[in-house]
Amino acid sequence: MSILLAIESSCDETAAAIISDGKLVVHHLSSQLDHAQYGGVVPELASRLHQQQIVKVVDACMKDADILPEQIQAIAVTQGPGLMGALWVGVSFAKAFAMARNIPLIGVNHLDAHVLSHFLADEKPEFPFLCLTVSGGHTQIIVVKDFHELEVLGDTLDDAAGEAFDKAAKMIGLPYPGGPLIDQLAKTGNSNRFSFPSPCMKDLNYSFSGLKTSLLYFLRDNQKNVGFREENLNDICASFQNAIVSGLLSNLNLAAKQTGINRLALAGGVSANTALRSQFTKMCDNQGYKGFIVPREYCTDNAAMIGIAGWYHWKAGKTSDLSLMPFARMGK
Ligand code: KG4
Ligand code: ZN
């Protein structure tokens, strides 16, 4: 039996997981709720909270899996992208653990891990497949050629899809993080009531700035109608969400046509969105694609995905040495 411990601390979730023989045994997560009062993640606060929680989440995993530290044979950790101070907490913990136990250390790219979360499931996608990765920091259409070869076909030119949800929620007057709240309110709203511009750009790229500005002007123009926002909250959320979801899927569909790849997957925090999941499934059924969606708990940040990505890196001999450094952005 080979056992790997995984750590995630790139943003506001402190998480750990144990993978044994390529299967998830257990994962734990401590969500930092303290950021809500500031309307967004405060980096310094995130680092401090990771420091407080990291040993607890690792202990909880080992206890639940009935595993002792000396049984762990490798440790995987998120190397980036993410908040630098937050990443350092996980990376320092993992380095110390690897050194103390003299076991391999594996640095994992957080975005690759979102994509590879599909390998936590029993039914794994065959290569190559297309993955739409939509999170708080990224919006990408990726060709996944194998575990270590991912090619970006489309990207956002400004905000990420999750960021657009969160910023829209703020404008509407909802607390942070707004994505899940918009999702909830949209369920009883009319998505065709108001019209917002598409985030699709030329090629397979996206831009969310026009959409954001259009919501800002829409809210401002209707300010004079007392109670407008409150009375139409569900329709505003549903219509705004529909612009994002339709745009995301329209480019994904185009990528499938252009590449001829008919296995499609969704990953990242925004892939927890109810409308995105149901419209993705509908599109796959209509177009004859094979669609892959991960359970909601593995869409948003977690260590199970770091563990499974780390597992495949480990088995391919892609380990790191103790000079491993976190990185804040891709390519940096
Ligand atoms: O992947 P993730 O947990 O963290 C990053 O790597 O960024 O994604 C977080 C993002 C946030 O912007 C959050 O608002 C969004 O995912 N999100 C959602 C939903 N759940 C999380 N957006 C829309 N609908 C949801 N149900
Ligand atoms: Zn993420």
XYZ file of C-alpha atoms and ligand atoms in Angstrom:
359
model
C 0.000 0.000 0.000
C 1.442 3.417 -0.842
C 0.131 6.420 1.032
C 0.351 10.130 0.153
C -0.599 13.150 2.267
C -1.757 16.292 0.405
C -1.936 19.915 1.554
C -3.821 22.890 0.031
C -3.446 26.464 1.347
C -3.503 28.693 -1.751
C -6.400 30.954 -0.770
C -8.960 30.757 2.033
C -9.360 27.002 2.614
C -6.889 25.066 4.754
C -7.163 21.496 3.531
C -5.526 18.085 3.811
C -6.219 14.701 2.223
C -4.866 11.174 2.208
C -4.613 9.153 -1.000
C -3.823 5.475 -0.853
C -3.044 3.452 -3.986
C -4.504 6.197 -6.184
C -7.790 6.414 -4.250
C -9.020 9.086 -1.887
C -9.224 7.805 1.705
C -10.224 10.991 3.501
C -10.105 14.754 3.140
C -10.684 17.608 5.575
C -11.102 21.309 5.052
C -11.324 24.380 7.229
C -13.023 27.295 5.442
C -11.946 30.730 6.583
C -15.235 32.496 7.196
C -13.568 35.524 8.823
C -12.987 37.165 5.409
C -16.721 37.745 4.788
C -16.784 40.817 7.063
C -14.171 42.486 4.799
C -15.994 41.671 1.533
C -13.093 39.597 0.152
C -10.038 37.552 1.116
C -7.491 39.487 3.233
C -4.107 37.880 2.405
C -2.407 38.454 5.780
C -5.425 37.114 7.656
C -5.506 34.069 5.362
C -1.851 33.227 6.180
C -2.475 33.476 9.919
C -5.574 31.307 9.765
C -3.708 28.673 7.705
C -1.039 28.603 10.433
C -3.725 27.997 13.056
C -5.535 25.281 11.134
C -2.956 23.295 9.178
C -1.895 20.892 11.924
C -5.542 20.357 12.906
C -6.708 19.354 9.419
C -3.723 17.019 8.945
C -4.365 15.429 12.358
C -8.048 14.982 11.528
C -7.138 13.147 8.289
C -4.649 10.848 9.979
C -7.091 10.089 12.764
C -9.954 9.290 10.377
C -7.747 7.178 8.124
C -6.184 5.496 11.177
C -2.728 6.291 9.832
C 0.450 7.296 11.697
C 2.883 9.903 10.313
C 5.508 7.185 9.758
C 3.164 5.392 7.313
C 3.041 8.381 4.925
C 5.360 7.792 1.974
C 5.044 11.061 0.043
C 3.683 14.568 0.574
C 2.073 16.749 -2.127
C 1.443 20.460 -1.697
C -0.042 23.315 -3.736
C 2.864 25.324 -5.108
C 0.744 27.996 -6.864
C -0.910 30.017 -8.205
C -2.378 31.675 -5.125
C -1.651 34.115 -2.319
C 2.061 34.058 -1.584
C 1.859 34.139 2.225
C -0.879 31.524 2.250
C 1.079 29.226 -0.069
C 4.193 29.542 2.111
C 2.294 28.035 5.057
C 1.467 24.836 3.159
C 4.839 24.644 1.394
C 6.807 25.142 4.635
C 4.706 22.528 6.405
C 5.208 20.049 3.548
C 8.956 20.675 3.356
C 9.343 20.151 7.110
C 7.264 16.971 6.936
C 9.218 15.632 3.951
C 12.526 16.404 5.644
C 11.538 14.934 9.011
C 10.272 11.703 7.440
C 12.758 11.629 4.553
C 10.008 11.149 1.951
C 9.434 12.676 -1.518
C 7.960 16.181 -1.786
C 5.672 16.937 -4.745
C 4.773 20.495 -5.792
C 1.352 20.654 -7.472
C -0.066 23.362 -9.738
C -3.460 24.318 -8.285
C -5.087 24.694 -11.724
C -3.844 21.330 -12.967
C -5.256 19.855 -9.754
C -8.715 21.325 -10.473
C -8.588 19.578 -13.870
C -7.261 16.308 -12.452
C -10.005 16.251 -9.792
C -11.841 14.181 -12.425
C -9.517 11.288 -11.567
C -11.006 11.068 -8.068
C -14.101 9.527 -9.661
C -14.521 5.858 -10.545
C -15.320 6.778 -14.142
C -12.217 8.633 -15.335
C -12.134 10.600 -18.615
C -9.975 9.183 -21.384
C -7.269 11.422 -22.877
C -7.487 13.752 -24.663
C -10.424 15.662 -23.192
C -11.407 19.323 -23.034
C -11.763 20.931 -19.612
C -13.412 24.267 -18.843
C -11.707 25.398 -15.634
C -13.686 28.167 -13.981
C -12.584 29.442 -10.585
C -12.140 32.647 -8.601
C -8.818 33.286 -10.336
C -9.032 31.563 -13.742
C -11.234 30.845 -16.736
C -9.622 28.528 -19.231
C -10.482 26.018 -21.909
C -7.790 23.372 -21.776
C -6.913 20.320 -23.869
C -5.831 17.675 -21.370
C -3.477 15.410 -23.309
C -2.285 13.420 -20.314
C -1.656 13.953 -16.591
C 1.269 16.263 -17.244
C 0.461 17.862 -20.596
C -2.253 20.505 -20.525
C -2.606 23.038 -23.350
C -4.595 26.260 -22.901
C -6.869 27.017 -25.898
C -8.863 29.897 -24.431
C -8.377 32.237 -21.498
C -9.889 35.320 -19.922
C -8.494 38.693 -20.906
C -9.468 40.295 -17.571
C -11.505 38.945 -14.635
C -12.176 35.271 -13.993
C -15.735 33.890 -14.091
C -15.818 33.455 -10.287
C -14.552 37.002 -9.834
C -17.354 38.265 -12.114
C -19.898 36.422 -9.937
C -18.372 37.816 -6.724
C -18.101 41.402 -8.012
C -21.656 41.303 -9.380
C -22.905 40.038 -6.028
C -21.182 42.951 -4.305
C -22.858 45.447 -6.677
C -26.224 43.819 -6.048
C -25.599 44.118 -2.299
C -24.941 40.457 -1.453
C -22.166 39.338 0.940
C -18.859 37.660 -0.093
C -18.434 35.144 -1.665
C -21.360 35.984 -3.906
C -21.154 33.159 -6.473
C -23.054 30.556 -4.421
C -25.642 33.189 -3.376
C -26.349 34.274 -6.962
C -26.708 30.566 -7.807
C -29.240 30.152 -4.990
C -31.303 33.273 -5.808
C -31.245 32.553 -9.559
C -33.046 29.258 -9.019
C -36.385 31.048 -8.659
C -35.614 33.836 -11.130
C -36.414 34.373 -14.818
C -33.138 34.155 -16.754
C -34.661 35.791 -19.866
C -36.056 38.849 -18.079
C -33.030 41.151 -18.543
C -30.344 40.972 -21.158
C -26.595 41.272 -20.473
C -23.724 41.084 -22.987
C -21.900 37.844 -23.740
C -18.392 37.382 -22.268
C -17.232 35.560 -25.439
C -14.372 37.196 -27.315
C -12.693 36.369 -30.612
C -11.097 32.930 -30.751
C -11.878 30.981 -27.590
C -11.180 33.790 -25.137
C -13.418 35.538 -22.633
C -13.765 39.020 -21.179
C -16.033 39.802 -18.241
C -15.406 43.539 -17.940
C -18.214 44.567 -20.362
C -20.656 42.337 -18.559
C -19.675 43.811 -15.204
C -19.989 47.399 -16.452
C -23.337 46.623 -18.017
C -24.653 45.366 -14.651
C -23.312 48.497 -12.958
C -25.150 50.790 -15.426
C -28.270 48.637 -15.287
C -28.420 48.967 -11.476
C -27.641 52.698 -11.625
C -30.289 53.371 -14.307
C -32.939 51.629 -12.250
C -31.939 53.257 -8.954
C -34.747 55.826 -9.252
C -37.379 53.059 -9.137
C -37.663 52.557 -5.380
C -37.474 48.873 -4.403
C -36.436 47.799 -7.960
C -33.390 45.822 -6.850
C -35.169 44.041 -3.996
C -38.298 43.210 -6.025
C -36.330 41.894 -9.010
C -33.400 40.317 -7.176
C -34.005 36.766 -8.389
C -34.524 37.806 -12.016
C -31.388 40.003 -11.973
C -29.326 37.116 -10.573
C -30.788 34.588 -13.033
C -30.290 36.879 -16.058
C -26.724 37.832 -15.113
C -25.840 34.211 -14.370
C -27.338 33.149 -17.700
C -25.031 35.539 -19.600
C -21.984 33.968 -17.908
C -23.125 30.353 -18.251
C -24.232 30.651 -21.910
C -20.975 32.389 -22.832
C -18.804 29.836 -21.031
C -20.551 26.938 -22.760
C -20.689 28.584 -26.163
C -16.864 28.789 -26.362
C -16.492 25.282 -24.936
C -18.816 23.988 -27.660
C -16.771 25.859 -30.278
C -13.557 24.304 -28.899
C -15.109 20.852 -29.193
C -16.083 21.514 -32.826
C -12.652 22.960 -33.673
C -10.633 20.148 -32.067
C -13.019 17.273 -32.741
C -12.632 16.215 -29.107
C -15.965 15.016 -27.775
C -15.088 14.348 -24.125
C -15.836 17.517 -22.141
C -15.297 18.309 -18.461
C -16.003 21.128 -15.990
C -13.710 21.984 -13.071
C -13.100 24.731 -10.477
C -15.301 26.550 -7.969
C -17.765 27.945 -10.527
C -18.442 24.400 -11.787
C -20.459 23.983 -8.562
C -23.004 26.364 -10.169
C -26.392 24.702 -10.644
C -27.230 26.352 -13.987
C -23.768 25.666 -15.424
C -24.001 21.999 -14.447
C -27.478 21.505 -15.885
C -26.845 23.445 -19.114
C -23.532 21.616 -19.592
C -25.323 18.272 -19.263
C -28.017 19.445 -21.692
C -25.403 20.601 -24.225
C -23.533 17.282 -23.969
C -26.775 15.350 -24.522
C -27.810 17.500 -27.504
C -24.402 17.499 -29.193
C -23.482 13.883 -28.450
C -20.532 14.706 -26.169
C -19.492 12.643 -23.158
C -19.653 15.049 -20.196
C -17.779 14.838 -16.905
C -18.710 16.797 -13.774
C -17.161 16.295 -10.343
C -19.242 16.276 -7.124
C -19.635 19.799 -5.712
C -17.299 19.207 -2.761
C -14.389 18.674 -5.200
C -15.255 21.688 -7.393
C -14.296 24.353 -4.868
C -10.813 24.336 -3.326
C -9.908 21.114 -1.513
C -6.886 18.885 -0.913
C -8.353 15.728 -2.488
C -7.599 17.208 -5.932
C -4.047 18.133 -4.844
C -3.652 14.566 -3.608
C -4.799 12.904 -6.825
C -2.674 15.233 -9.002
C 0.292 14.677 -6.656
C -0.268 10.943 -6.845
C 0.097 10.862 -10.658
C 3.168 13.147 -10.485
C 4.742 10.907 -7.841
C 4.121 7.747 -9.847
C 5.647 9.445 -12.924
C 8.752 10.349 -10.881
C 7.930 14.083 -10.967
C 9.010 15.014 -7.455
C 10.546 18.248 -6.149
C 13.506 18.932 -3.894
C 13.547 20.975 -0.708
C 14.302 24.173 -2.633
C 10.642 24.163 -3.833
C 9.289 27.737 -3.915
C 5.652 28.789 -4.128
C 4.562 31.000 -7.057
C 1.759 33.572 -7.026
C 0.934 33.591 -10.750
C 1.313 31.240 -13.674
C 4.700 31.568 -15.309
C 6.175 33.498 -12.355
O -11.912 27.030 -7.244
P -12.285 27.955 -6.145
O -12.823 27.364 -4.875
O -11.085 28.874 -5.744
C -10.166 29.362 -6.652
O -9.261 28.600 -7.055
O -10.375 30.531 -7.051
O -13.346 28.983 -6.767
C -13.922 29.986 -5.979
C -14.894 30.768 -6.843
C -15.477 31.984 -6.132
O -15.402 33.090 -7.008
C -16.922 31.590 -5.883
O -17.816 32.674 -5.865
C -17.191 30.665 -7.060
O -16.002 29.933 -7.214
N -18.297 29.741 -6.795
C -19.469 29.791 -7.470
C -20.286 28.789 -6.892
N -19.579 28.164 -5.901
C -18.360 28.766 -5.863
N -19.883 30.589 -8.467
C -21.130 30.385 -8.934
N -21.979 29.453 -8.440
C -21.600 28.635 -7.429
N -22.436 27.714 -6.947
Zn -9.180 26.740 -6.905
